[in-house]
PDB file of C-alpha atoms in Angstrom:
ATOM      1  CA  MET A   1      47.119  80.224 127.045  1.00 56.00           C
ATOM      2  CA  SER A   2      49.235  77.124 125.437  1.00 69.00           C
ATOM      3  CA  ASP A   3      52.219  75.869 126.765  1.00 88.00           C
ATOM      4  CA  TRP A   4      53.756  75.974 123.522  1.00 94.00           C
ATOM      5  CA  VAL A   5      55.184  79.474 122.153  1.00 96.00           C
ATOM      6  CA  ILE A   6      56.246  77.642 118.969  1.00 96.00           C
ATOM      7  CA  GLU A   7      54.168  75.208 117.216  1.00 97.00           C
ATOM      8  CA  ALA A   8      54.902  74.198 113.900  1.00 97.00           C
ATOM      9  CA  LYS A   9      52.723  71.483 111.930  1.00 97.00           C
ATOM     10  CA  ASP A  10      53.831  69.753 108.864  1.00 97.00           C
ATOM     11  CA  LEU A  11      55.899  72.796 107.565  1.00 97.00           C
ATOM     12  CA  THR A  12      57.032  72.841 104.059  1.00 96.00           C
ATOM     13  CA  LYS A  13      58.952  75.265 101.894  1.00 96.00           C
ATOM     14  CA  VAL A  14      59.493  75.291  98.247  1.00 96.00           C
ATOM     15  CA  TYR A  15      61.292  77.534  96.342  1.00 92.00           C
ATOM     16  CA  LYS A  16      61.293  77.804  92.655  1.00 90.00           C
ATOM     17  CA  MET A  17      64.565  78.067  90.540  1.00 87.00           C
ATOM     18  CA  GLY A  18      63.282  78.345  86.800  1.00 87.00           C
ATOM     19  CA  GLU A  19      61.437  74.863  86.135  1.00 89.00           C
ATOM     20  CA  VAL A  20      63.192  73.240  88.966  1.00 92.00           C
ATOM     21  CA  GLU A  21      61.229  73.314  92.601  1.00 92.00           C
ATOM     22  CA  VAL A  22      63.903  72.832  95.865  1.00 92.00           C
ATOM     23  CA  TYR A  23      62.363  71.675  98.830  1.00 93.00           C
ATOM     24  CA  ALA A  24      63.965  73.509 102.154  1.00 94.00           C
ATOM     25  CA  LEU A  25      61.592  72.022 104.295  1.00 95.00           C
ATOM     26  CA  CYS A  26      59.735  68.774 104.016  1.00 96.00           C
ATOM     27  CA  GLY A  27      56.934  68.120 106.313  1.00 95.00           C
ATOM     28  CA  LEU A  28      58.547  69.221 109.434  1.00 96.00           C
ATOM     29  CA  SER A  29      57.078  69.595 112.809  1.00 96.00           C
ATOM     30  CA  VAL A  30      58.400  70.971 116.300  1.00 96.00           C
ATOM     31  CA  GLN A  31      57.206  72.436 119.548  1.00 96.00           C
ATOM     32  CA  ILE A  32      58.967  74.513 121.635  1.00 96.00           C
ATOM     33  CA  ALA A  33      58.065  75.030 125.260  1.00 96.00           C
ATOM     34  CA  ARG A  34      57.259  78.661 126.893  1.00 94.00           C
ATOM     35  CA  GLY A  35      60.308  79.416 128.816  1.00 94.00           C
ATOM     36  CA  GLU A  36      62.593  76.886 127.441  1.00 96.00           C
ATOM     37  CA  ALA A  37      65.785  77.333 126.110  1.00 96.00           C
ATOM     38  CA  ILE A  38      66.747  75.358 122.724  1.00 96.00           C
ATOM     39  CA  ALA A  39      69.530  74.920 119.938  1.00 96.00           C
ATOM     40  CA  ILE A  40      68.753  74.378 116.411  1.00 96.00           C
ATOM     41  CA  MET A  41      71.443  72.349 114.346  1.00 95.00           C
ATOM     42  CA  GLY A  42      72.170  71.321 111.097  1.00 93.00           C
ATOM     43  CA  PRO A  43      74.775  71.208 108.245  1.00 91.00           C
ATOM     44  CA  SER A  44      74.506  73.918 105.686  1.00 88.00           C
ATOM     45  CA  GLY A  45      71.399  73.276 103.379  1.00 89.00           C
ATOM     46  CA  SER A  46      69.564  71.028 106.290  1.00 93.00           C
ATOM     47  CA  GLY A  47      66.934  73.650 106.393  1.00 92.00           C
ATOM     48  CA  LYS A  48      67.700  75.025 109.622  1.00 92.00           C
ATOM     49  CA  SER A  49      67.819  78.783 108.274  1.00 91.00           C
ATOM     50  CA  THR A  50      64.610  78.486 106.422  1.00 94.00           C
ATOM     51  CA  LEU A  51      63.395  77.452 109.795  1.00 95.00           C
ATOM     52  CA  MET A  52      64.673  80.350 111.648  1.00 94.00           C
ATOM     53  CA  ASN A  53      62.865  82.817 109.264  1.00 94.00           C
ATOM     54  CA  ILE A  54      59.810  81.221 109.501  1.00 96.00           C
ATOM     55  CA  ILE A  55      59.764  80.818 113.464  1.00 96.00           C
ATOM     56  CA  GLY A  56      60.828  84.846 113.314  1.00 95.00           C
ATOM     57  CA  CYS A  57      58.032  85.560 110.958  1.00 96.00           C
ATOM     58  CA  LEU A  58      60.708  86.887 108.257  1.00 94.00           C
ATOM     59  CA  ASP A  59      59.035  84.148 105.767  1.00 94.00           C
ATOM     60  CA  ARG A  60      55.841  81.902 105.656  1.00 94.00           C
ATOM     61  CA  PRO A  61      55.839  78.369 104.700  1.00 96.00           C
ATOM     62  CA  THR A  62      54.344  76.945 101.424  1.00 96.00           C
ATOM     63  CA  SER A  63      52.206  74.746 103.222  1.00 97.00           C
ATOM     64  CA  GLY A  64      51.579  73.455 106.751  1.00 97.00           C
ATOM     65  CA  GLU A  65      50.667  75.638 110.059  1.00 97.00           C
ATOM     66  CA  TYR A  66      52.811  77.801 112.145  1.00 97.00           C
ATOM     67  CA  TYR A  67      51.672  79.354 115.821  1.00 97.00           C
ATOM     68  CA  LEU A  68      53.827  81.839 117.603  1.00 96.00           C
ATOM     69  CA  ASP A  69      52.323  82.606 120.893  1.00 94.00           C
ATOM     70  CA  GLY A  70      48.743  81.105 120.132  1.00 93.00           C
ATOM     71  CA  GLU A  71      48.705  83.364 116.849  1.00 94.00           C
ATOM     72  CA  LYS A  72      48.425  81.471 113.364  1.00 96.00           C
ATOM     73  CA  ALA A  73      51.440  83.418 111.696  1.00 96.00           C
ATOM     74  CA  SER A  74      51.297  81.089 108.714  1.00 94.00           C
ATOM     75  CA  ALA A  75      48.239  82.386 107.682  1.00 93.00           C
ATOM     76  CA  MET A  76      49.225  86.512 107.997  1.00 94.00           C
ATOM     77  CA  LYS A  77      49.816  88.735 105.580  1.00 94.00           C
ATOM     78  CA  ASP A  78      52.943  90.868 105.039  1.00 93.00           C
ATOM     79  CA  ASP A  79      51.817  93.669 107.462  1.00 92.00           C
ATOM     80  CA  GLN A  80      50.637  91.061 109.817  1.00 94.00           C
ATOM     81  CA  LEU A  81      54.040  89.378 109.990  1.00 94.00           C
ATOM     82  CA  ALA A  82      55.787  92.594 110.596  1.00 92.00           C
ATOM     83  CA  SER A  83      53.414  93.721 113.312  1.00 92.00           C
ATOM     84  CA  ILE A  84      53.869  90.260 115.198  1.00 93.00           C
ATOM     85  CA  ARG A  85      57.526  90.160 114.488  1.00 92.00           C
ATOM     86  CA  ASN A  86      57.889  93.237 116.472  1.00 90.00           C
ATOM     87  CA  ARG A  87      55.867  92.361 119.334  1.00 89.00           C
ATOM     88  CA  LYS A  88      56.833  88.783 119.684  1.00 93.00           C
ATOM     89  CA  VAL A  89      60.412  88.339 118.242  1.00 95.00           C
ATOM     90  CA  GLY A  90      63.791  89.528 119.641  1.00 94.00           C
ATOM     91  CA  PHE A  91      66.468  89.084 117.213  1.00 94.00           C
ATOM     92  CA  ILE A  92      70.354  88.715 117.850  1.00 94.00           C
ATOM     93  CA  PHE A  93      72.656  88.030 114.728  1.00 90.00           C
ATOM     94  CA  GLN A  94      76.228  87.177 114.376  1.00 88.00           C
ATOM     95  CA  SER A  95      77.351  90.424 112.921  1.00 89.00           C
ATOM     96  CA  PHE A  96      75.493  92.698 115.752  1.00 90.00           C
ATOM     97  CA  ASN A  97      73.602  94.585 113.170  1.00 91.00           C
ATOM     98  CA  LEU A  98      74.079  97.807 115.005  1.00 94.00           C
ATOM     99  CA  LEU A  99      73.708 101.092 113.628  1.00 94.00           C
ATOM    100  CA  SER A 100      77.577 102.529 113.416  1.00 94.00           C
ATOM    101  CA  ARG A 101      76.906 106.003 114.108  1.00 95.00           C
ATOM    102  CA  ALA A 102      74.113 105.721 117.192  1.00 95.00           C
ATOM    103  CA  PRO A 103      75.303 105.317 120.417  1.00 97.00           C
ATOM    104  CA  ALA A 104      73.938 102.344 122.595  1.00 97.00           C
ATOM    105  CA  LEU A 105      70.954 103.789 123.863  1.00 97.00           C
ATOM    106  CA  ALA A 106      69.747 105.028 120.478  1.00 96.00           C
ATOM    107  CA  ASN A 107      70.280 101.444 118.850  1.00 96.00           C
ATOM    108  CA  VAL A 108      68.291  99.687 121.750  1.00 96.00           C
ATOM    109  CA  GLU A 109      65.518 102.469 121.211  1.00 95.00           C
ATOM    110  CA  LEU A 110      64.955 101.147 117.774  1.00 92.00           C
ATOM    111  CA  PRO A 111      62.397  98.373 118.099  1.00 91.00           C
ATOM    112  CA  MET A 112      60.204 100.642 120.301  1.00 92.00           C
ATOM    113  CA  ARG A 113      60.290 103.542 117.451  1.00 89.00           C
ATOM    114  CA  TYR A 114      59.166 100.619 114.892  1.00 85.00           C
ATOM    115  CA  ALA A 115      56.720  99.668 117.419  1.00 83.00           C
ATOM    116  CA  GLY A 116      55.243 103.560 117.452  1.00 84.00           C
ATOM    117  CA  ILE A 117      56.112 103.576 121.361  1.00 86.00           C
ATOM    118  CA  SER A 118      57.070 107.208 122.352  1.00 84.00           C
ATOM    119  CA  ARG A 119      56.687 107.463 126.294  1.00 88.00           C
ATOM    120  CA  GLY A 120      59.189 106.096 128.601  1.00 89.00           C
ATOM    121  CA  ARG A 121      61.306 104.871 125.565  1.00 92.00           C
ATOM    122  CA  LYS A 122      64.748 106.329 126.657  1.00 93.00           C
ATOM    123  CA  GLU A 123      64.110 104.789 130.332  1.00 94.00           C
ATOM    124  CA  ARG A 124      63.211 101.366 129.046  1.00 94.00           C
ATOM    125  CA  ALA A 125      66.321 101.177 126.626  1.00 95.00           C
ATOM    126  CA  ARG A 126      68.458 102.414 129.810  1.00 95.00           C
ATOM    127  CA  GLU A 127      67.043  99.297 132.058  1.00 95.00           C
ATOM    128  CA  ALA A 128      67.658  96.813 128.800  1.00 94.00           C
ATOM    129  CA  LEU A 129      71.446  98.093 129.013  1.00 96.00           C
ATOM    130  CA  GLU A 130      71.456  97.991 132.657  1.00 94.00           C
ATOM    131  CA  ALA A 131      70.474  94.585 132.829  1.00 93.00           C
ATOM    132  CA  VAL A 132      72.911  93.403 129.992  1.00 93.00           C
ATOM    133  CA  GLY A 133      75.877  95.258 132.413  1.00 93.00           C
ATOM    134  CA  LEU A 134      76.221  98.063 129.964  1.00 94.00           C
ATOM    135  CA  ALA A 135      75.109 101.049 132.399  1.00 93.00           C
ATOM    136  CA  ASP A 136      78.450 102.638 131.827  1.00 94.00           C
ATOM    137  CA  ARG A 137      78.397 102.314 127.990  1.00 95.00           C
ATOM    138  CA  ILE A 138      74.864 103.957 127.127  1.00 95.00           C
ATOM    139  CA  HIS A 139      76.640 106.817 125.030  1.00 96.00           C
ATOM    140  CA  HIS A 140      79.110 104.935 123.560  1.00 97.00           C
ATOM    141  CA  ARG A 141      79.116 104.233 119.999  1.00 97.00           C
ATOM    142  CA  PRO A 142      79.766 100.437 118.629  1.00 96.00           C
ATOM    143  CA  SER A 143      83.097 101.467 117.256  1.00 95.00           C
ATOM    144  CA  GLU A 144      84.263 102.441 120.957  1.00 97.00           C
ATOM    145  CA  LEU A 145      82.797  98.994 122.344  1.00 95.00           C
ATOM    146  CA  SER A 146      84.771  95.678 122.204  1.00 94.00           C
ATOM    147  CA  GLY A 147      82.406  92.720 120.233  1.00 94.00           C
ATOM    148  CA  GLY A 148      81.430  91.348 123.342  1.00 94.00           C
ATOM    149  CA  GLN A 149      79.977  94.515 124.499  1.00 95.00           C
ATOM    150  CA  GLN A 150      78.557  95.195 120.822  1.00 95.00           C
ATOM    151  CA  GLN A 151      76.634  91.799 121.315  1.00 94.00           C
ATOM    152  CA  ARG A 152      75.169  92.831 124.656  1.00 95.00           C
ATOM    153  CA  VAL A 153      73.927  96.019 123.070  1.00 96.00           C
ATOM    154  CA  ALA A 154      72.208  93.835 120.236  1.00 95.00           C
ATOM    155  CA  ILE A 155      70.874  91.453 123.380  1.00 95.00           C
ATOM    156  CA  ALA A 156      69.515  94.742 125.139  1.00 95.00           C
ATOM    157  CA  ARG A 157      67.833  95.456 121.880  1.00 95.00           C
ATOM    158  CA  ALA A 158      66.528  92.132 121.401  1.00 95.00           C
ATOM    159  CA  LEU A 159      64.473  92.272 125.114  1.00 93.00           C
ATOM    160  CA  VAL A 160      63.537  95.793 125.103  1.00 93.00           C
ATOM    161  CA  ASN A 161      59.995  95.155 123.655  1.00 91.00           C
ATOM    162  CA  ASN A 162      59.512  92.073 126.080  1.00 90.00           C
ATOM    163  CA  PRO A 163      59.192  89.671 123.265  1.00 93.00           C
ATOM    164  CA  SER A 164      57.843  86.063 123.662  1.00 92.00           C
ATOM    165  CA  ILE A 165      60.889  84.564 122.066  1.00 95.00           C
ATOM    166  CA  ILE A 166      64.657  85.589 121.565  1.00 96.00           C
ATOM    167  CA  LEU A 167      65.870  83.858 118.043  1.00 96.00           C
ATOM    168  CA  ALA A 168      69.823  84.519 118.207  1.00 95.00           C
ATOM    169  CA  ASP A 169      71.517  83.254 114.993  1.00 92.00           C
ATOM    170  CA  GLU A 170      74.909  82.290 115.694  1.00 91.00           C
ATOM    171  CA  PRO A 171      75.298  84.675 118.670  1.00 91.00           C
ATOM    172  CA  THR A 172      78.783  83.814 119.556  1.00 91.00           C
ATOM    173  CA  GLY A 173      80.198  83.494 115.685  1.00 89.00           C
ATOM    174  CA  ASN A 174      81.934  86.858 115.768  1.00 90.00           C
ATOM    175  CA  LEU A 175      83.418  86.532 119.278  1.00 90.00           C
ATOM    176  CA  ASP A 176      86.714  85.039 120.735  1.00 91.00           C
ATOM    177  CA  SER A 177      86.023  82.118 122.991  1.00 91.00           C
ATOM    178  CA  ARG A 178      85.780  83.877 126.565  1.00 92.00           C
ATOM    179  CA  SER A 179      83.459  86.731 125.206  1.00 93.00           C
ATOM    180  CA  GLY A 180      81.252  83.972 123.941  1.00 92.00           C
ATOM    181  CA  GLU A 181      80.810  82.270 126.861  1.00 92.00           C
ATOM    182  CA  GLU A 182      80.224  85.321 128.632  1.00 92.00           C
ATOM    183  CA  ILE A 183      77.412  86.048 126.348  1.00 93.00           C
ATOM    184  CA  MET A 184      76.200  82.539 126.668  1.00 93.00           C
ATOM    185  CA  ARG A 185      76.022  82.968 130.545  1.00 92.00           C
ATOM    186  CA  LEU A 186      74.116  86.042 130.037  1.00 92.00           C
ATOM    187  CA  LEU A 187      71.632  84.642 127.458  1.00 93.00           C
ATOM    188  CA  LEU A 188      71.086  81.772 129.617  1.00 93.00           C
ATOM    189  CA  SER A 189      70.739  84.054 133.411  1.00 92.00           C
ATOM    190  CA  LEU A 190      67.921  86.134 130.917  1.00 91.00           C
ATOM    191  CA  ASN A 191      66.414  83.112 129.876  1.00 93.00           C
ATOM    192  CA  GLN A 192      66.209  81.974 133.665  1.00 92.00           C
ATOM    193  CA  GLU A 193      65.312  85.032 135.333  1.00 91.00           C
ATOM    194  CA  ARG A 194      62.651  86.194 132.741  1.00 90.00           C
ATOM    195  CA  GLY A 195      61.383  83.037 131.208  1.00 91.00           C
ATOM    196  CA  THR A 196      61.849  84.082 128.025  1.00 92.00           C
ATOM    197  CA  THR A 197      61.984  81.547 125.438  1.00 96.00           C
ATOM    198  CA  LEU A 198      65.470  81.178 123.863  1.00 96.00           C
ATOM    199  CA  ILE A 199      65.989  79.869 120.538  1.00 97.00           C
ATOM    200  CA  ILE A 200      69.957  79.497 119.293  1.00 96.00           C
ATOM    201  CA  VAL A 201      70.391  78.663 115.661  1.00 94.00           C
ATOM    202  CA  THR A 202      74.156  77.171 115.897  1.00 92.00           C
ATOM    203  CA  HIS A 203      77.070  74.847 114.084  1.00 89.00           C
ATOM    204  CA  ASP A 204      78.734  74.953 117.424  1.00 90.00           C
ATOM    205  CA  PRO A 205      78.346  71.778 119.939  1.00 92.00           C
ATOM    206  CA  LYS A 206      79.571  73.883 122.605  1.00 90.00           C
ATOM    207  CA  VAL A 207      77.300  76.453 121.747  1.00 91.00           C
ATOM    208  CA  ALA A 208      74.376  74.009 122.060  1.00 93.00           C
ATOM    209  CA  ALA A 209      75.173  72.056 125.268  1.00 92.00           C
ATOM    210  CA  HIS A 210      74.436  74.885 126.983  1.00 91.00           C
ATOM    211  CA  THR A 211      70.637  74.586 126.517  1.00 93.00           C
ATOM    212  CA  ASN A 212      68.052  72.419 127.484  1.00 92.00           C
ATOM    213  CA  ARG A 213      67.410  70.509 124.419  1.00 94.00           C
ATOM    214  CA  THR A 214      68.932  70.559 120.644  1.00 96.00           C
ATOM    215  CA  ILE A 215      66.644  70.034 117.599  1.00 96.00           C
ATOM    216  CA  HIS A 216      68.520  68.435 114.873  1.00 96.00           C
ATOM    217  CA  ILE A 217      67.315  69.369 111.252  1.00 95.00           C
ATOM    218  CA  LEU A 218      68.371  67.342 108.386  1.00 94.00           C
ATOM    219  CA  ASP A 219      66.924  67.397 104.954  1.00 94.00           C
ATOM    220  CA  GLY A 220      64.081  69.816 105.708  1.00 92.00           C
ATOM    221  CA  LYS A 221      63.205  67.160 108.660  1.00 93.00           C
ATOM    222  CA  VAL A 222      63.665  66.807 112.445  1.00 93.00           C
ATOM    223  CA  GLU A 223      66.498  64.246 112.590  1.00 92.00           C
ATOM    224  CA  SER A 224      66.249  63.911 116.429  1.00 88.00           C
TER     225      SER A 224
END
């Protein structure tokens, strides 16, 4: 098995707006090691969101090759992308994206439902919530939880299928500074304890400073 969990080679992504072609990625190449914690930064329009979508198997490049955990995702069809996304990627979003009427336990069960897992589902969801310090909140709905607690539920949901990578998009963006620090400490401790690769897309240099290294994107290329 390769030491690289992410291998992107000469990625381009072109969007057509009428007769105009807009290049979001321009021959971008990057490698991310298994178990690494990295940040991806760049100004608006730099291509970092497009790169995040490709890394998370939400989209395909126009050209170039992308390998996720040794599998060539850039050549996959939509149903294959959905499968590898559910097996290999755990998503954490700025807005939490929790089901408002469902308790924490049911929210964390969702990735297993999509994967067709039925045996031991509640137990695995309970263990994931315990891992993020919410053993006493498993029956609480999002409206009964603080912002930091809601993000912990989202982290548990991202972890429950034991993915190869955790992809976090501005995970502290909707939190106060204290809760944001707590979430970053939790993410990094889980990265170190479980060895799950952590990729954080952020505008905040304070968040990026917590990681092993930062990839700066500019004009669709790796700047540094």
